[in-house]
mmCIF file of C-alpha atoms in Angstrom:
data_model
loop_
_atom_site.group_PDB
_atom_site.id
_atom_site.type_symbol
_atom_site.label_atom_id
_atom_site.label_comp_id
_atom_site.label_asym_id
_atom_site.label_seq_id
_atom_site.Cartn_x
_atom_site.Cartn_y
_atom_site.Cartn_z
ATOM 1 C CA UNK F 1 135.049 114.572 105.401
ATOM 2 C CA UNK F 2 134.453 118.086 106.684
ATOM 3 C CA UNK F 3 132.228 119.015 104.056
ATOM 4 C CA UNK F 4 130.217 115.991 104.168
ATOM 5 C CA UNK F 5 129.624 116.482 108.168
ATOM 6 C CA UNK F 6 128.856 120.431 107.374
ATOM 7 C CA UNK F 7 126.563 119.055 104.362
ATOM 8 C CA UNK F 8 124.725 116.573 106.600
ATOM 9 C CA UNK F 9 124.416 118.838 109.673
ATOM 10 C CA UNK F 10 122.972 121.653 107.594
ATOM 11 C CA UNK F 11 120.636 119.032 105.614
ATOM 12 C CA UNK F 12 119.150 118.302 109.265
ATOM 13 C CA UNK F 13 118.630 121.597 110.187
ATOM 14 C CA UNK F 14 117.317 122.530 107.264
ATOM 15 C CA UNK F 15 119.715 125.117 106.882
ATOM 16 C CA UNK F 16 119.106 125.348 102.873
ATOM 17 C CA UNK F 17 121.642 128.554 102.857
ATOM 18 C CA UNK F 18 124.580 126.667 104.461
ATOM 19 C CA UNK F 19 123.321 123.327 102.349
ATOM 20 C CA UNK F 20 123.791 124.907 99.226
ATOM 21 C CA UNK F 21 127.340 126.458 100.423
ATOM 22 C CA UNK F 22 128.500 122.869 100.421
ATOM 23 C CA UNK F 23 127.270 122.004 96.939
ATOM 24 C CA UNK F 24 128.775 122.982 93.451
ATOM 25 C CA UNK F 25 126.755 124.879 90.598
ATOM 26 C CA UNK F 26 125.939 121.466 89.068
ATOM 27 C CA UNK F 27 124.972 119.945 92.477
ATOM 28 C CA UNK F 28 122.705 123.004 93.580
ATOM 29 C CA UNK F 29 120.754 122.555 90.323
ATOM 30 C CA UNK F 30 120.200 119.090 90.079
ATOM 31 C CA UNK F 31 118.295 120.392 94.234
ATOM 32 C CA UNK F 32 116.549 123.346 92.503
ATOM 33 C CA UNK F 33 115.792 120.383 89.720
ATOM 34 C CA UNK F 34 114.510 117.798 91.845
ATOM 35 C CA UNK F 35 112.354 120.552 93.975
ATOM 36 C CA UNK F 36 110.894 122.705 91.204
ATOM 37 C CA UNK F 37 109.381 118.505 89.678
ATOM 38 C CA UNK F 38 108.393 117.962 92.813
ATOM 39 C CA UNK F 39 106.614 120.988 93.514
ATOM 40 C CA UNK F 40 105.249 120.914 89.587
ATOM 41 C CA UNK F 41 104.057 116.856 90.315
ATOM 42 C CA UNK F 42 102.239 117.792 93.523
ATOM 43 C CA UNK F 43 100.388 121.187 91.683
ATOM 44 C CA UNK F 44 98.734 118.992 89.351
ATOM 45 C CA UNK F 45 96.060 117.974 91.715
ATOM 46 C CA UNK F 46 94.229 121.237 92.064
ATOM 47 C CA UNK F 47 94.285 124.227 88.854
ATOM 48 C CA UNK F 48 94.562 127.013 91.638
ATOM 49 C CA UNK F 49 97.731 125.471 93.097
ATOM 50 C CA UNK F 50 98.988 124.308 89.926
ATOM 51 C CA UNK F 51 98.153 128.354 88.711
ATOM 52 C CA UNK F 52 99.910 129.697 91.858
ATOM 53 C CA UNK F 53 103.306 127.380 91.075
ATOM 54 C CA UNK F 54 103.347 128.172 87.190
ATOM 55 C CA UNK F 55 103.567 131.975 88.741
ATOM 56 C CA UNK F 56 106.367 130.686 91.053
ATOM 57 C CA UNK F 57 108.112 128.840 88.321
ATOM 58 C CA UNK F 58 107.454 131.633 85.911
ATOM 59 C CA UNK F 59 109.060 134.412 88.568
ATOM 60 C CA UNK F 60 112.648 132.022 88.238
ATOM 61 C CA UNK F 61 111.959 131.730 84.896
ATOM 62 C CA UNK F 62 111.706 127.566 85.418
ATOM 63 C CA UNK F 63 108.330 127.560 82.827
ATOM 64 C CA UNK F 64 108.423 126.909 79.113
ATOM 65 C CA UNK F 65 109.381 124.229 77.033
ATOM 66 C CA UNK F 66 113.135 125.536 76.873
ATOM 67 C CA UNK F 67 113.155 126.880 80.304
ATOM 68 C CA UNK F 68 116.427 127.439 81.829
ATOM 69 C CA UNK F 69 118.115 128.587 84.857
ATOM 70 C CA UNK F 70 120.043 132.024 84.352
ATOM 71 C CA UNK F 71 124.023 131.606 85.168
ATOM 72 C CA UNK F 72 123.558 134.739 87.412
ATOM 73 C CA UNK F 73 120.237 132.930 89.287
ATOM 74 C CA UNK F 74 120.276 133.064 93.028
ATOM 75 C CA UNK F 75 119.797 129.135 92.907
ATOM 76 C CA UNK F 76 119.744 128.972 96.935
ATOM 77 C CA UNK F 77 117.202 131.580 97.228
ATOM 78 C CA UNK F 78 115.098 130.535 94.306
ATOM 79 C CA UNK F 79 115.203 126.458 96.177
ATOM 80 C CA UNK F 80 114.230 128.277 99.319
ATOM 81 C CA UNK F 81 111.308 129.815 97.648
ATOM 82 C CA UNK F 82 110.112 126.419 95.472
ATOM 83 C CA UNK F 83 110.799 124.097 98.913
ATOM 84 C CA UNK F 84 108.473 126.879 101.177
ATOM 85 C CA UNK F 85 105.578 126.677 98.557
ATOM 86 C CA UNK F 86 105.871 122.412 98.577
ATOM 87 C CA UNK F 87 105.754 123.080 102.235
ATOM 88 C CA UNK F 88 103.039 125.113 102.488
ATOM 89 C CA UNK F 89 100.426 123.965 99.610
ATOM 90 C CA UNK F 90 101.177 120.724 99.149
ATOM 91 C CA UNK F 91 99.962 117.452 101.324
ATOM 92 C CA UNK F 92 102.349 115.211 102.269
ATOM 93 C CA UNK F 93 101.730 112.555 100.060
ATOM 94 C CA UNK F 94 102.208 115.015 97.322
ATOM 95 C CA UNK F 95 105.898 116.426 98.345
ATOM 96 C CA UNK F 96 104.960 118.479 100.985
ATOM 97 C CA UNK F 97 107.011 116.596 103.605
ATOM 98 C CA UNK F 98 110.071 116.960 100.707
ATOM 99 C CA UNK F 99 112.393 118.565 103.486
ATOM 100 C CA UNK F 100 111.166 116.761 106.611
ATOM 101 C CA UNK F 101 111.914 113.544 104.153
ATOM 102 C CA UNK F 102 115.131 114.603 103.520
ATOM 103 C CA UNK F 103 116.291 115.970 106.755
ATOM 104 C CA UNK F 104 115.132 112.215 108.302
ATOM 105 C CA UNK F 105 117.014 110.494 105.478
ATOM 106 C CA UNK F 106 120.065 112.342 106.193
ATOM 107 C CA UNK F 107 120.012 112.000 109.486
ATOM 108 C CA UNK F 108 120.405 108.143 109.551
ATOM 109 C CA UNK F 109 122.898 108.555 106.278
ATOM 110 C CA UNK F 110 126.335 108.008 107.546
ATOM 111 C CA UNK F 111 129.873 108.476 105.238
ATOM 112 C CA UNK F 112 132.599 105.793 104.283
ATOM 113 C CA UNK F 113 134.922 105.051 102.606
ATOM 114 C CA UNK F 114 136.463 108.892 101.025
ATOM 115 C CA UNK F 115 138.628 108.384 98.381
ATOM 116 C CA UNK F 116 140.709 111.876 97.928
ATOM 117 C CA UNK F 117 142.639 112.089 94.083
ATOM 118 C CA UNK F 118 144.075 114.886 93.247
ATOM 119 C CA UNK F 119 141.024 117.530 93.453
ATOM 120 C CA UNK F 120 138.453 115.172 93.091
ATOM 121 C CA UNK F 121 137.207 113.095 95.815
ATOM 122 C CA UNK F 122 134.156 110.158 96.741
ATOM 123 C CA UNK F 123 133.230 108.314 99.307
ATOM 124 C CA UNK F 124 130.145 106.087 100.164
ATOM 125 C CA UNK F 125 126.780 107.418 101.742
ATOM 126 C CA UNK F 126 124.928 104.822 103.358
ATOM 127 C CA UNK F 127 121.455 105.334 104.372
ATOM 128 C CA UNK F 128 117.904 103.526 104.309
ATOM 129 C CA UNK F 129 117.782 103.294 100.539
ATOM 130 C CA UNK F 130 120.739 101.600 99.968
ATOM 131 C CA UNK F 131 124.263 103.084 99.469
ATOM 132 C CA UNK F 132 125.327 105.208 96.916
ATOM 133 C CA UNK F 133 128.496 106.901 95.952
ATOM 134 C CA UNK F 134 128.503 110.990 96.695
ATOM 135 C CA UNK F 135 131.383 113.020 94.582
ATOM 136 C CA UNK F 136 134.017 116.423 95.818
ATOM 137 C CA UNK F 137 135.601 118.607 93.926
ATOM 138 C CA UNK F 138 138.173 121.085 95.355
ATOM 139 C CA UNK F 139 137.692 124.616 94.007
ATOM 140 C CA UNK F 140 140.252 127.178 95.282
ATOM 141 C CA UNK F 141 141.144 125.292 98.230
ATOM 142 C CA UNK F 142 137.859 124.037 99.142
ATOM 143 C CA UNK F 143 136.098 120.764 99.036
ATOM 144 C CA UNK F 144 132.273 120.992 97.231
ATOM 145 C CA UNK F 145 129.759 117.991 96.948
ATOM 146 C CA UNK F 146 129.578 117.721 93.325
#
């Protein structure tokens, strides 16, 4: 339950560096995922933006056909970086309210039902789309969103 509250508390604030301290390796890049596609959606509309992200994307080494995210990667700094050039180039209707979206949503998102076994955990996360299930996993002591 902790680490949900510190997960949702963060998400509000837009704290991205103590966000991704609650999330696993797999959890922080599905977020680096789901920012660099929309950041890559909303470029489309204009070649100088779209040039300016394929730099971005290039500098994490997110472009290319078989483009894949180093083990080593800082993946909280490089979501930092994607999420602050959605923020700042794109309109809103294109992702550039991705945070302020998310930060809303997770604000009226509230927790049920945690279900601890062993070192794996769930529980339900209820907010305005509907609820869905959100997954732990205890490494060395500590409870992760997974």
């Amino acid at each position: 339950q902790d680490a949900a509250r510190g997960f949702k508390d963060a998400t509000i604030n837009r704290n991205w560096e103590r966000v991704f301290a609650y999330l696993t390796r797999k959890a922080q890049e599905a977020m680096v995922g789901a920012a660099y596609i929309t950041g890559a959606y909303g470029a489309q509309t204009d070649l100088a933006l779209a040039q300016s992200y394929a730099t971005l994307a290039e500098k994490h080494g997110l472009s290319g056909k078989d483009a894949e995210l180093k083990q080593d990667a800082d993946l909280t700094q490089i979501y930092i970086e994607l999420v602050g050039w959605i923020e700042d180039n794109l309109p809103e209707e294109h992702g550039g309210n991705l945070t302020a979206m998310m930060a809303e949503q997770m604000a009226a998102t509230e927790f049920s039902d945690f279900k601890v076994d062993g070192d794996r955990a769930r529980a339900q996360m209820l907010h305005t789309e509907g609820p869905r299930e959100m997954r732990f996993k205890k490494i060395e002591g500590r409870w992760f969103i997974d």
